[in-house]
Short mmCIF file of C-alpha atoms in Angstrom, two decimals:
data_model
loop_
_atom_site.label_atom_id
_atom_site.label_comp_id
_atom_site.label_asym_id
_atom_site.label_seq_id
_atom_site.Cartn_x
_atom_site.Cartn_y
_atom_site.Cartn_z
CA MET A 1 96.13 109.69 67.31
CA SER A 2 95.10 106.04 67.32
CA ARG A 3 93.20 106.64 64.05
CA LEU A 4 96.07 108.45 62.37
CA LEU A 5 98.57 105.67 63.02
CA ARG A 6 96.62 103.28 60.79
CA ARG A 7 96.56 105.55 57.75
CA ALA A 8 98.44 105.18 54.48
CA VAL A 9 100.56 108.04 53.14
CA VAL A 10 99.72 108.71 49.48
CA GLY A 11 100.97 111.16 46.86
CA ALA A 12 98.94 113.81 45.04
CA ARG A 13 97.83 111.30 42.37
CA GLY A 14 96.83 108.63 44.87
CA GLN A 15 99.98 106.54 44.63
CA ARG A 16 100.69 104.77 47.93
CA LEU A 17 104.05 105.80 49.41
CA GLY A 18 104.03 104.16 52.82
CA ARG A 19 102.37 104.33 56.21
CA LEU A 20 102.24 106.99 58.92
CA SER A 21 104.55 106.07 61.80
CA ASP A 22 104.50 109.10 64.08
CA VAL A 23 103.52 112.77 64.43
CA ILE A 24 106.11 115.42 65.33
CA VAL A 25 105.25 118.41 67.50
CA ARG A 26 107.38 121.34 68.58
CA LEU A 27 107.17 122.50 72.19
CA ARG A 28 106.16 126.15 72.62
CA GLY A 29 106.32 126.78 76.36
CA THR A 30 102.80 127.31 77.71
CA ASP A 31 101.18 127.15 74.23
CA TYR A 32 99.82 123.96 72.71
CA PRO A 33 102.57 121.93 70.97
CA LEU A 34 102.47 122.64 67.23
CA VAL A 35 102.51 119.82 64.66
CA THR A 36 105.54 120.42 62.44
CA GLY A 37 105.60 117.19 60.47
CA LEU A 38 105.06 113.48 60.24
CA VAL A 39 107.33 110.46 60.33
CA ALA A 40 106.43 108.04 57.54
CA GLU A 41 107.71 104.53 56.88
CA LEU A 42 108.63 104.36 53.19
CA GLY A 43 110.35 101.26 51.89
CA GLY A 44 111.66 100.29 55.32
CA ARG A 45 113.02 103.78 55.98
CA ARG A 46 111.68 106.38 58.47
CA VAL A 47 111.56 109.76 56.73
CA PHE A 48 110.41 113.26 57.60
CA VAL A 49 107.34 114.76 55.93
CA PRO A 50 106.81 118.50 56.61
CA ALA A 51 103.37 119.45 57.90
CA GLU A 52 102.93 121.93 55.03
CA SER A 53 103.23 119.03 52.55
CA VAL A 54 100.07 117.41 53.97
CA THR A 55 96.96 118.53 52.15
CA ASP A 56 94.47 116.20 53.85
CA TRP A 57 94.63 113.80 56.74
CA GLY A 58 90.98 113.91 57.76
CA THR A 59 90.03 110.92 55.62
CA GLU A 60 91.31 107.35 55.78
CA GLN A 61 94.64 108.34 54.29
CA VAL A 62 97.27 111.05 54.60
CA LEU A 63 97.37 112.93 51.30
CA LEU A 64 100.53 114.80 50.31
CA SER A 65 100.80 117.66 47.86
CA SER A 66 103.50 115.75 45.94
CA ALA A 67 104.94 112.26 45.64
CA ARG A 68 108.44 113.66 46.10
CA VAL A 69 109.77 112.94 49.60
CA ASP A 70 113.21 113.48 51.14
CA LEU A 71 114.44 109.92 51.71
CA ARG A 72 117.11 110.79 54.25
CA GLU A 73 116.65 108.96 57.57
CA PHE A 74 114.60 111.00 60.03
CA GLU A 75 116.58 112.60 62.89
CA ARG A 76 114.89 114.34 65.76
CA ARG A 77 115.88 117.96 66.42
CA ASP A 78 116.02 119.71 69.80
CA GLY A 79 112.59 120.74 71.00
CA GLU A 80 110.78 118.12 68.93
CA VAL A 81 108.56 115.51 70.53
CA LEU A 82 107.26 112.36 68.84
CA LEU A 83 103.69 111.75 69.93
CA ARG A 84 103.74 108.00 69.45
CA ALA A 85 107.27 107.31 70.70
CA ASP A 86 107.35 109.81 73.56
CA ILE A 87 103.80 110.27 74.83
CA LEU A 88 101.27 107.72 73.61
CA GLY A 89 101.22 104.83 76.07
CA HIS A 90 103.61 106.64 78.42
CA ARG A 91 102.91 108.11 81.83
CA LEU A 92 102.28 111.82 82.32
CA ILE A 93 101.93 113.95 85.42
CA ASP A 94 98.33 115.01 85.96
CA ILE A 95 99.15 118.41 87.45
CA PRO A 96 95.74 119.39 88.94
CA ARG A 97 95.37 115.97 90.58
CA ALA A 98 99.07 115.46 91.43
CA ARG A 99 99.34 111.90 90.18
CA LEU A 100 100.85 109.83 87.40
CA VAL A 101 98.48 108.75 84.63
CA ARG A 102 98.93 107.02 81.28
CA ALA A 103 98.17 108.56 77.89
CA TYR A 104 95.98 106.03 76.07
CA ASP A 105 95.11 108.38 73.23
CA LEU A 106 95.82 111.93 72.11
CA GLU A 107 93.71 114.58 70.42
CA LEU A 108 94.83 116.90 67.66
CA ALA A 109 92.92 120.07 66.82
CA HIS A 110 93.19 122.75 64.15
CA THR A 111 94.02 126.36 65.05
CA PRO A 112 95.03 129.43 63.05
CA ASP A 113 98.67 128.41 63.71
CA GLY A 114 98.10 124.90 62.36
CA TRP A 115 97.41 121.53 63.96
CA VAL A 116 98.24 121.26 67.66
CA LEU A 117 98.27 118.64 70.38
CA ALA A 118 95.14 119.64 72.30
CA GLY A 119 94.05 116.81 74.60
CA VAL A 120 94.94 113.58 76.39
CA ASP A 121 92.71 110.55 76.93
CA THR A 122 93.74 108.88 80.19
CA ARG A 123 91.20 106.05 80.16
CA PRO A 124 92.03 102.86 78.28
CA THR A 125 89.87 101.97 75.29
CA SER A 126 87.79 98.82 75.81
CA TRP A 127 89.03 95.62 74.18
CA TRP A 128 86.09 95.41 71.75
CA ARG A 129 86.73 98.95 70.47
CA ARG A 130 90.41 98.11 69.96
CA ALA A 131 89.45 94.92 68.13
CA LEU A 132 87.12 96.84 65.81
CA GLY A 133 89.53 99.73 65.38
CA LEU A 134 87.16 102.19 67.04
CA THR A 135 87.78 105.12 69.36
CA ARG A 136 85.26 106.88 71.52
CA PRO A 137 83.18 109.38 69.57
CA ALA A 138 84.63 112.90 69.53
CA HIS A 139 81.32 114.52 70.45
CA ASP A 140 81.24 112.55 73.72
CA ARG A 141 84.62 113.83 74.87
CA HIS A 142 83.64 117.11 76.58
CA ASP A 143 80.60 118.47 78.30
CA ALA A 144 78.74 121.51 76.95
CA ASP A 145 81.00 123.86 78.90
CA GLY A 146 84.20 122.36 77.52
CA GLY A 147 85.15 121.28 81.04
CA GLU A 148 85.12 117.86 82.65
CA PRO A 149 84.98 114.89 80.31
CA ILE A 150 81.84 112.80 79.97
CA GLY A 151 83.02 109.28 80.54
CA SER A 152 86.04 109.30 78.25
CA GLY A 153 88.68 110.82 80.51
CA CYS A 154 89.95 113.09 77.73
CA ARG A 155 91.19 116.43 79.06
CA ASP A 156 93.13 119.53 78.08
CA TRP A 157 96.80 118.94 77.27
CA LYS A 158 97.75 121.90 79.46
CA ALA A 159 96.70 119.95 82.55
CA PHE A 160 99.62 117.54 82.07
CA GLU A 161 103.40 117.44 82.19
CA ALA A 162 105.00 114.83 79.94
CA LEU A 163 107.82 112.56 81.09
CA ILE A 164 109.32 112.18 77.67
CA GLY A 165 112.74 110.83 78.55
CA HIS A 166 114.38 112.97 75.86
CA GLU A 167 117.05 115.10 77.53
CA PRO A 168 117.28 117.97 75.00
CA THR A 169 113.62 118.84 75.61
CA VAL A 170 113.83 118.92 79.42
CA LEU A 171 114.91 122.56 79.61
CA LEU A 172 112.15 123.65 77.24
CA ARG A 173 109.55 121.81 79.27
CA SER A 174 110.82 123.05 82.63
CA ARG A 175 110.50 126.65 81.42
CA ALA A 176 106.75 126.11 81.10
CA GLY A 177 106.69 125.68 84.86
CA ARG A 178 103.79 123.22 85.08
CA LEU A 179 105.61 121.02 87.58
CA ARG A 180 106.15 124.04 89.80
CA ARG A 181 102.40 124.31 90.35
CA LEU A 182 102.71 121.27 92.59
CA LYS A 183 103.65 121.47 96.25
CA PRO A 184 106.93 119.84 97.34
CA PRO A 185 105.12 116.98 99.18
CA GLN A 186 103.18 116.23 95.98
CA ILE A 187 106.36 116.10 93.90
CA ALA A 188 107.94 113.87 96.55
CA ASP A 189 104.95 111.50 96.28
CA LEU A 190 105.40 111.40 92.50
CA LEU A 191 109.09 110.55 92.89
CA GLU A 192 108.25 107.70 95.24
CA GLU A 193 105.76 106.30 92.73
CA ALA A 194 107.88 106.86 89.62
CA SER A 195 110.07 104.35 87.82
CA GLY A 196 113.83 104.85 87.64
CA GLU A 197 113.64 106.67 84.29
CA GLU A 198 110.72 108.80 85.44
CA GLN A 199 112.58 109.70 88.62
CA THR A 200 115.58 110.83 86.59
CA GLU A 201 113.46 113.16 84.50
CA LEU A 202 111.54 114.55 87.46
CA LEU A 203 114.80 115.26 89.25
CA GLN A 204 116.21 116.97 86.16
CA GLN A 205 113.29 119.37 86.11
CA VAL A 206 113.33 119.94 89.86
CA HIS A 207 117.10 120.53 89.76
CA ALA A 208 116.49 123.67 87.68
CA ASP A 209 115.02 125.29 90.82
CA PRO A 210 117.46 124.73 93.74
CA GLU A 211 115.01 125.94 96.41
CA LEU A 212 112.28 123.63 95.14
CA GLU A 213 114.77 120.76 94.94
CA ALA A 214 115.71 121.20 98.59
CA ASP A 215 112.04 121.36 99.64
CA VAL A 216 111.27 118.17 97.71
CA PHE A 217 114.19 116.27 99.28
CA GLU A 218 112.98 117.33 102.73
CA GLU A 219 109.63 115.66 101.99
CA LEU A 220 111.00 112.33 100.74
CA ASP A 221 110.96 109.35 103.06
CA GLU A 222 114.38 108.54 104.48
CA ASP A 223 115.04 105.46 102.36
CA ARG A 224 114.17 107.19 99.08
CA GLN A 225 116.06 110.33 100.00
CA SER A 226 119.12 108.31 100.93
CA ARG A 227 119.10 106.35 97.66
CA LEU A 228 118.72 109.47 95.53
CA LEU A 229 121.46 111.37 97.35
CA ARG A 230 123.89 108.46 97.21
CA ASP A 231 123.78 108.55 93.42
CA ARG A 232 125.01 112.17 93.36
CA PRO A 233 128.55 113.49 93.77
CA ASP A 234 129.48 115.10 97.09
CA ALA A 235 129.29 118.65 95.72
CA GLU A 236 125.72 118.15 94.47
CA VAL A 237 124.64 116.56 97.75
CA ALA A 238 126.10 119.50 99.67
CA GLY A 239 124.31 121.92 97.32
CA VAL A 240 120.97 120.32 98.17
CA LEU A 241 121.65 120.07 101.92
CA ALA A 242 122.76 123.70 102.08
CA ARG A 243 119.21 124.77 101.24
CA MET A 244 117.45 122.30 103.51
CA ARG A 245 116.46 122.90 107.11
CA ALA A 246 119.40 122.10 109.36
CA ASP A 247 117.57 119.24 111.13
CA ASP A 248 116.60 117.60 107.83
CA ALA A 249 120.13 118.09 106.49
CA ALA A 250 121.56 116.42 109.60
CA ASP A 251 119.24 113.44 109.11
CA ALA A 252 120.31 113.21 105.46
CA ILE A 253 124.01 113.22 106.38
CA ASN A 254 123.40 110.48 108.95
CA ASP A 255 121.89 108.36 106.16
CA LEU A 256 124.95 108.76 103.91
CA PRO A 257 127.69 106.09 103.96
CA GLN A 258 130.15 106.75 106.79
CA GLU A 259 133.04 107.47 104.42
CA ARG A 260 131.12 110.31 102.68
CA ARG A 261 129.71 112.19 105.68
CA GLN A 262 132.74 114.31 106.55
CA ALA A 263 133.43 115.22 102.91
CA VAL A 264 129.86 116.44 102.40
CA LEU A 265 129.86 118.25 105.74
CA GLU A 266 133.00 120.19 104.80
CA LEU A 267 131.40 121.35 101.55
CA LEU A 268 128.47 123.00 103.36
CA PRO A 269 128.46 126.79 103.89
CA THR A 270 129.94 127.77 107.25
CA GLY A 271 126.65 128.71 108.91
CA GLN A 272 124.81 125.59 107.78
CA ARG A 273 127.80 123.39 108.67
CA ALA A 274 127.81 124.74 112.25
CA LYS A 275 124.09 124.05 112.68
CA VAL A 276 124.27 120.56 111.19
CA THR A 277 127.36 119.66 113.23
CA ALA A 278 125.58 120.70 116.44
CA LEU A 279 122.54 118.56 115.60
CA LEU A 280 124.63 115.53 114.69
CA GLY A 281 125.67 115.33 118.35
CA TYR A 282 122.15 114.35 119.44
CA ASN A 283 120.29 111.06 119.22
CA PRO A 284 118.07 111.37 116.09
CA THR A 285 115.00 110.18 118.05
CA SER A 286 115.50 112.54 120.98
CA ALA A 287 114.31 116.12 121.35
CA GLY A 288 117.77 117.33 120.34
CA GLY A 289 117.67 115.25 117.17
CA LEU A 290 114.14 116.33 116.29
CA MET A 291 114.43 120.04 117.02
CA GLY A 292 114.96 122.72 114.44
CA LEU A 293 117.23 125.68 115.00
CA ASP A 294 114.80 128.22 113.54
CA PHE A 295 112.93 130.18 116.22
CA LEU A 296 112.23 133.77 117.26
CA ALA A 297 113.17 134.69 120.83
CA LEU A 298 113.10 138.33 122.00
CA PRO A 299 113.70 140.24 125.26
CA ARG A 300 110.53 140.28 127.33
CA ASP A 301 110.42 144.08 127.32
CA THR A 302 109.99 144.10 123.53
CA THR A 303 106.71 145.69 122.44
CA VAL A 304 104.11 143.68 120.56
CA ALA A 305 104.50 145.99 117.55
CA ALA A 306 108.27 145.38 117.47
CA ALA A 307 107.77 141.63 117.86
CA LEU A 308 105.35 141.53 114.94
CA ASP A 309 107.80 143.54 112.86
CA ARG A 310 110.47 140.92 113.60
CA VAL A 311 108.06 138.18 112.49
CA ARG A 312 107.35 140.11 109.31
CA THR A 313 111.03 140.44 108.43
CA ALA A 314 112.10 136.92 109.46
CA THR A 315 111.90 135.66 105.88
CA THR A 316 114.77 133.19 106.30
CA LEU A 317 113.00 131.22 109.04
CA GLN A 318 110.58 128.43 108.25
CA PRO A 319 106.96 129.63 108.68
CA GLU A 320 106.15 126.81 111.14
CA ALA A 321 108.79 128.19 113.51
CA LEU A 322 107.04 131.57 113.64
CA THR A 323 103.72 130.34 115.00
CA THR A 324 105.09 131.01 118.50
CA VAL A 325 107.31 133.85 119.73
CA PHE A 326 109.40 133.26 122.85
CA SER A 327 110.50 135.82 125.44
CA LEU A 328 113.79 135.83 127.35
CA ASN A 329 114.94 137.49 130.56
CA ASP A 330 118.06 139.61 130.89
CA HIS A 331 120.19 136.47 131.18
CA GLY A 332 118.81 134.94 127.98
CA LYS A 333 116.72 132.34 129.81
CA LEU A 334 113.32 131.24 128.52
CA ARG A 335 110.54 132.99 130.40
CA GLY A 336 107.50 133.11 128.14
CA ALA A 337 105.76 132.03 124.94
CA VAL A 338 102.95 133.61 122.94
CA SER A 339 101.16 132.46 119.80
CA LEU A 340 101.24 134.61 116.70
CA VAL A 341 97.45 134.95 116.84
CA ALA A 342 97.60 136.25 120.40
CA LEU A 343 100.23 138.78 119.33
CA LEU A 344 98.01 140.04 116.52
CA GLN A 345 95.12 140.46 118.94
CA ALA A 346 97.18 142.28 121.59
CA ALA A 347 97.67 146.02 121.90
CA PRO A 348 100.69 147.13 119.83
CA THR A 349 102.20 149.03 122.78
CA ALA A 350 101.98 146.10 125.22
CA ARG A 351 105.20 144.34 126.28
CA LEU A 352 105.89 140.67 125.72
CA ARG A 353 106.06 140.13 129.50
CA GLU A 354 102.39 141.20 129.61
CA VAL A 355 101.06 138.96 126.84
CA THR A 356 103.23 135.82 126.97
CA GLU A 357 102.31 132.70 128.87
CA PRO A 358 104.81 132.52 131.75
CA ASP A 359 106.88 129.41 132.46
CA PRO A 360 106.07 127.67 129.13
CA VAL A 361 106.25 123.91 128.73
CA ARG A 362 109.72 122.87 127.59
CA VAL A 363 111.93 119.79 127.33
CA HIS A 364 115.62 119.00 127.51
CA PRO A 365 117.52 117.60 124.49
CA ASP A 366 117.46 114.04 125.84
CA ALA A 367 113.63 113.85 126.06
CA ASP A 368 112.25 110.95 124.06
CA LEU A 369 109.57 110.93 121.40
CA ILE A 370 106.80 109.71 123.70
CA ASP A 371 107.37 112.54 126.17
CA ILE A 372 107.44 115.04 123.31
CA THR A 373 104.19 113.89 121.70
CA LEU A 374 102.35 113.60 125.02
CA LEU A 375 103.34 117.13 126.01
CA MET A 376 102.37 118.59 122.63
CA THR A 377 99.05 116.74 122.76
CA ASP A 378 98.20 117.57 126.36
CA TYR A 379 99.01 121.27 126.00
CA ASN A 380 97.81 121.68 122.37
CA LEU A 381 101.22 122.97 121.29
CA LEU A 382 102.21 123.89 117.77
CA SER A 383 105.83 124.15 118.87
CA LEU A 384 107.74 122.83 121.86
CA PRO A 385 110.89 124.66 123.03
CA VAL A 386 114.05 122.71 123.82
CA VAL A 387 116.34 124.18 126.50
CA ASP A 388 119.74 123.34 127.94
CA ASP A 389 120.54 122.81 131.63
CA ASP A 390 120.71 126.60 132.15
CA ASP A 391 117.24 127.11 130.63
CA HIS A 392 118.64 128.74 127.48
CA LEU A 393 116.53 128.14 124.38
CA ILE A 394 118.53 126.00 121.91
CA GLY A 395 115.84 124.77 119.51
CA VAL A 396 112.17 124.18 118.81
CA ILE A 397 110.22 121.06 117.83
CA THR A 398 107.34 121.93 115.51
CA VAL A 399 104.20 119.87 115.31
CA ASP A 400 104.92 118.72 111.75
CA ASP A 401 108.24 117.21 112.84
CA ALA A 402 106.57 115.47 115.77
CA LEU A 403 103.85 114.02 113.53
CA GLU A 404 106.37 112.89 110.93
CA SER A 405 108.36 111.04 113.58
CA THR A 406 105.32 109.26 115.03
CA VAL A 407 103.76 108.06 111.77
CA PRO A 408 104.63 104.34 111.35
CA ASN A 409 106.82 103.57 108.34
CA ASN A 410 104.28 101.18 106.80
CA TRP A 411 101.65 103.94 106.80
CA ARG A 412 103.80 105.96 104.41
CA ARG A 413 103.20 103.31 101.76
CA ARG A 414 99.44 103.79 101.91
CA GLU A 415 97.61 105.22 98.94
CA PRO A 416 97.05 108.92 99.75
CA ALA A 417 93.50 110.19 100.10
CA PRO A 418 92.20 111.51 96.77
CA HIS A 419 92.33 115.26 96.28
CA PRO A 420 89.05 116.95 95.35
CA ASP A 421 89.17 117.74 91.64
CA PRO A 422 89.87 121.46 91.14
CA ALA A 423 87.48 123.63 89.22
CA ASP A 424 88.34 124.11 85.56
CA ASP A 425 89.07 127.81 86.02
CA GLU A 426 91.70 126.90 88.61
CA ILE A 427 93.50 124.51 86.25
CA GLU A 428 94.00 126.68 83.18
CA PRO A 429 93.13 130.11 81.87
CA SER A 430 89.99 130.36 79.80
CA ALA A 431 90.22 129.32 76.17
CA ASN A 432 90.29 132.93 75.00
CA GLN A 433 93.17 133.72 77.37
CA SER A 434 95.24 130.61 76.73
CA GLY A 435 94.94 130.40 72.96
CA ALA A 436 93.10 127.09 73.09
CA PRO A 437 91.54 125.83 69.86
CA GLN A 438 88.11 127.38 69.56
CA ALA A 439 84.73 126.10 68.45
CA GLY A 440 84.01 126.21 64.75
CA GLN A 441 87.49 125.13 63.65
CA GLN A 442 87.72 121.91 61.74
CA PRO A 443 88.34 118.83 63.89
CA LEU A 444 90.54 116.13 62.41
CA SER A 445 87.84 113.51 62.76
CA GLY A 446 85.29 115.54 60.85
CA ALA A 447 82.93 115.60 63.84
CA ALA A 448 80.59 118.53 64.40
CA PRO A 449 82.20 121.56 66.10
CA GLN A 450 81.87 121.63 69.89
CA PRO A 451 80.32 124.45 71.90
CA SER A 452 83.75 125.33 73.39
CA GLY A 453 87.25 123.97 74.04
CA PRO A 454 89.57 122.21 71.59
CA ASP A 455 88.10 120.59 68.48
CA PRO A 456 88.72 116.92 69.31
CA THR A 457 89.62 113.89 67.26
#
């Protein structure tokens, strides 16, 4: 792309018409974006040049089949992306590595459908190459297997999600689902690193999947979550909180301005509102404030087979809450606890009273964080039951909530440990499956065809 932007646009007889300003591609879901035209600067005006009018752009100029050009001012249509204005020099989401990177150069390659956007170079070009107008040689861009780059940082376009900032294309891009390959904590990390404009676009894409949106908001740090929710109307805030865990929703409501809390609370569904209201009565740093209301407690005469069936069908409970099953006596009091692994290893006909640990460790709602963490550490607990004065089970503290509460706030700002780079076959389908440009097709730069992968330029 950096080479193209320096080239003159000339007519069929060699007459100079102007200079190439940008390249237009059309998004095609999971396929490579197709080049549909160019934007040329002619006499101080930006005009559209259809891709089919270009007969040659592999030399030092862009040759058109005719000198006749529509001189109306170029206007972008829905689904169109401008490579220079929208992507080159902008940040993208590196999906396999779950981080924001910058596009320093782009690769175009020829396919049976036409020219496509095939690759992204995420490493800046050295100053001396920029001064001499050079880019890294195309044949150095990929290894012999078409996989990891050799030095250049240029990789397959399908490994990235663009943050284009052009609202009409957001829906088209979100349908491709690349962002949904990331886990909610990874998307939350991206939001915390992103600029204001990048945050807006990320949230637009996440908003298309309400369940994912709720999971992402649960993972945000309190300050960021509070700022993002405050910018939304009450109905939208309630829509997000309705899908969050009740304990996280209660924390989010506590972080809202006082004058908005009741209005948002009243917009919640009845069941969620009852849970959140109950949790709001506890100190946020106590066991009552930390506990979740998802747990599985069964009569102690329940068989192991029946208990496992209840675990299997408890699809509305968070998975962390199902690592332990609790048993109750005839009066509904807590009498035992058993891990899911122990249940799986027990005889199906055995009763819970026979396999549960009697008199399990528990705390009252007013227990503080130090007591909670010491108990969970000393007894190697994945979940800690919370009981009332009558020994009735009212909630459970899971180990992830305990860890989150004990991590110092300044640690959250630390650079996360790097993820091991995934194997190529875990990032994208093979070239033959995905429709990637194949070897033997003409690269724009005129370099020799590569053994596999997109023909680079």
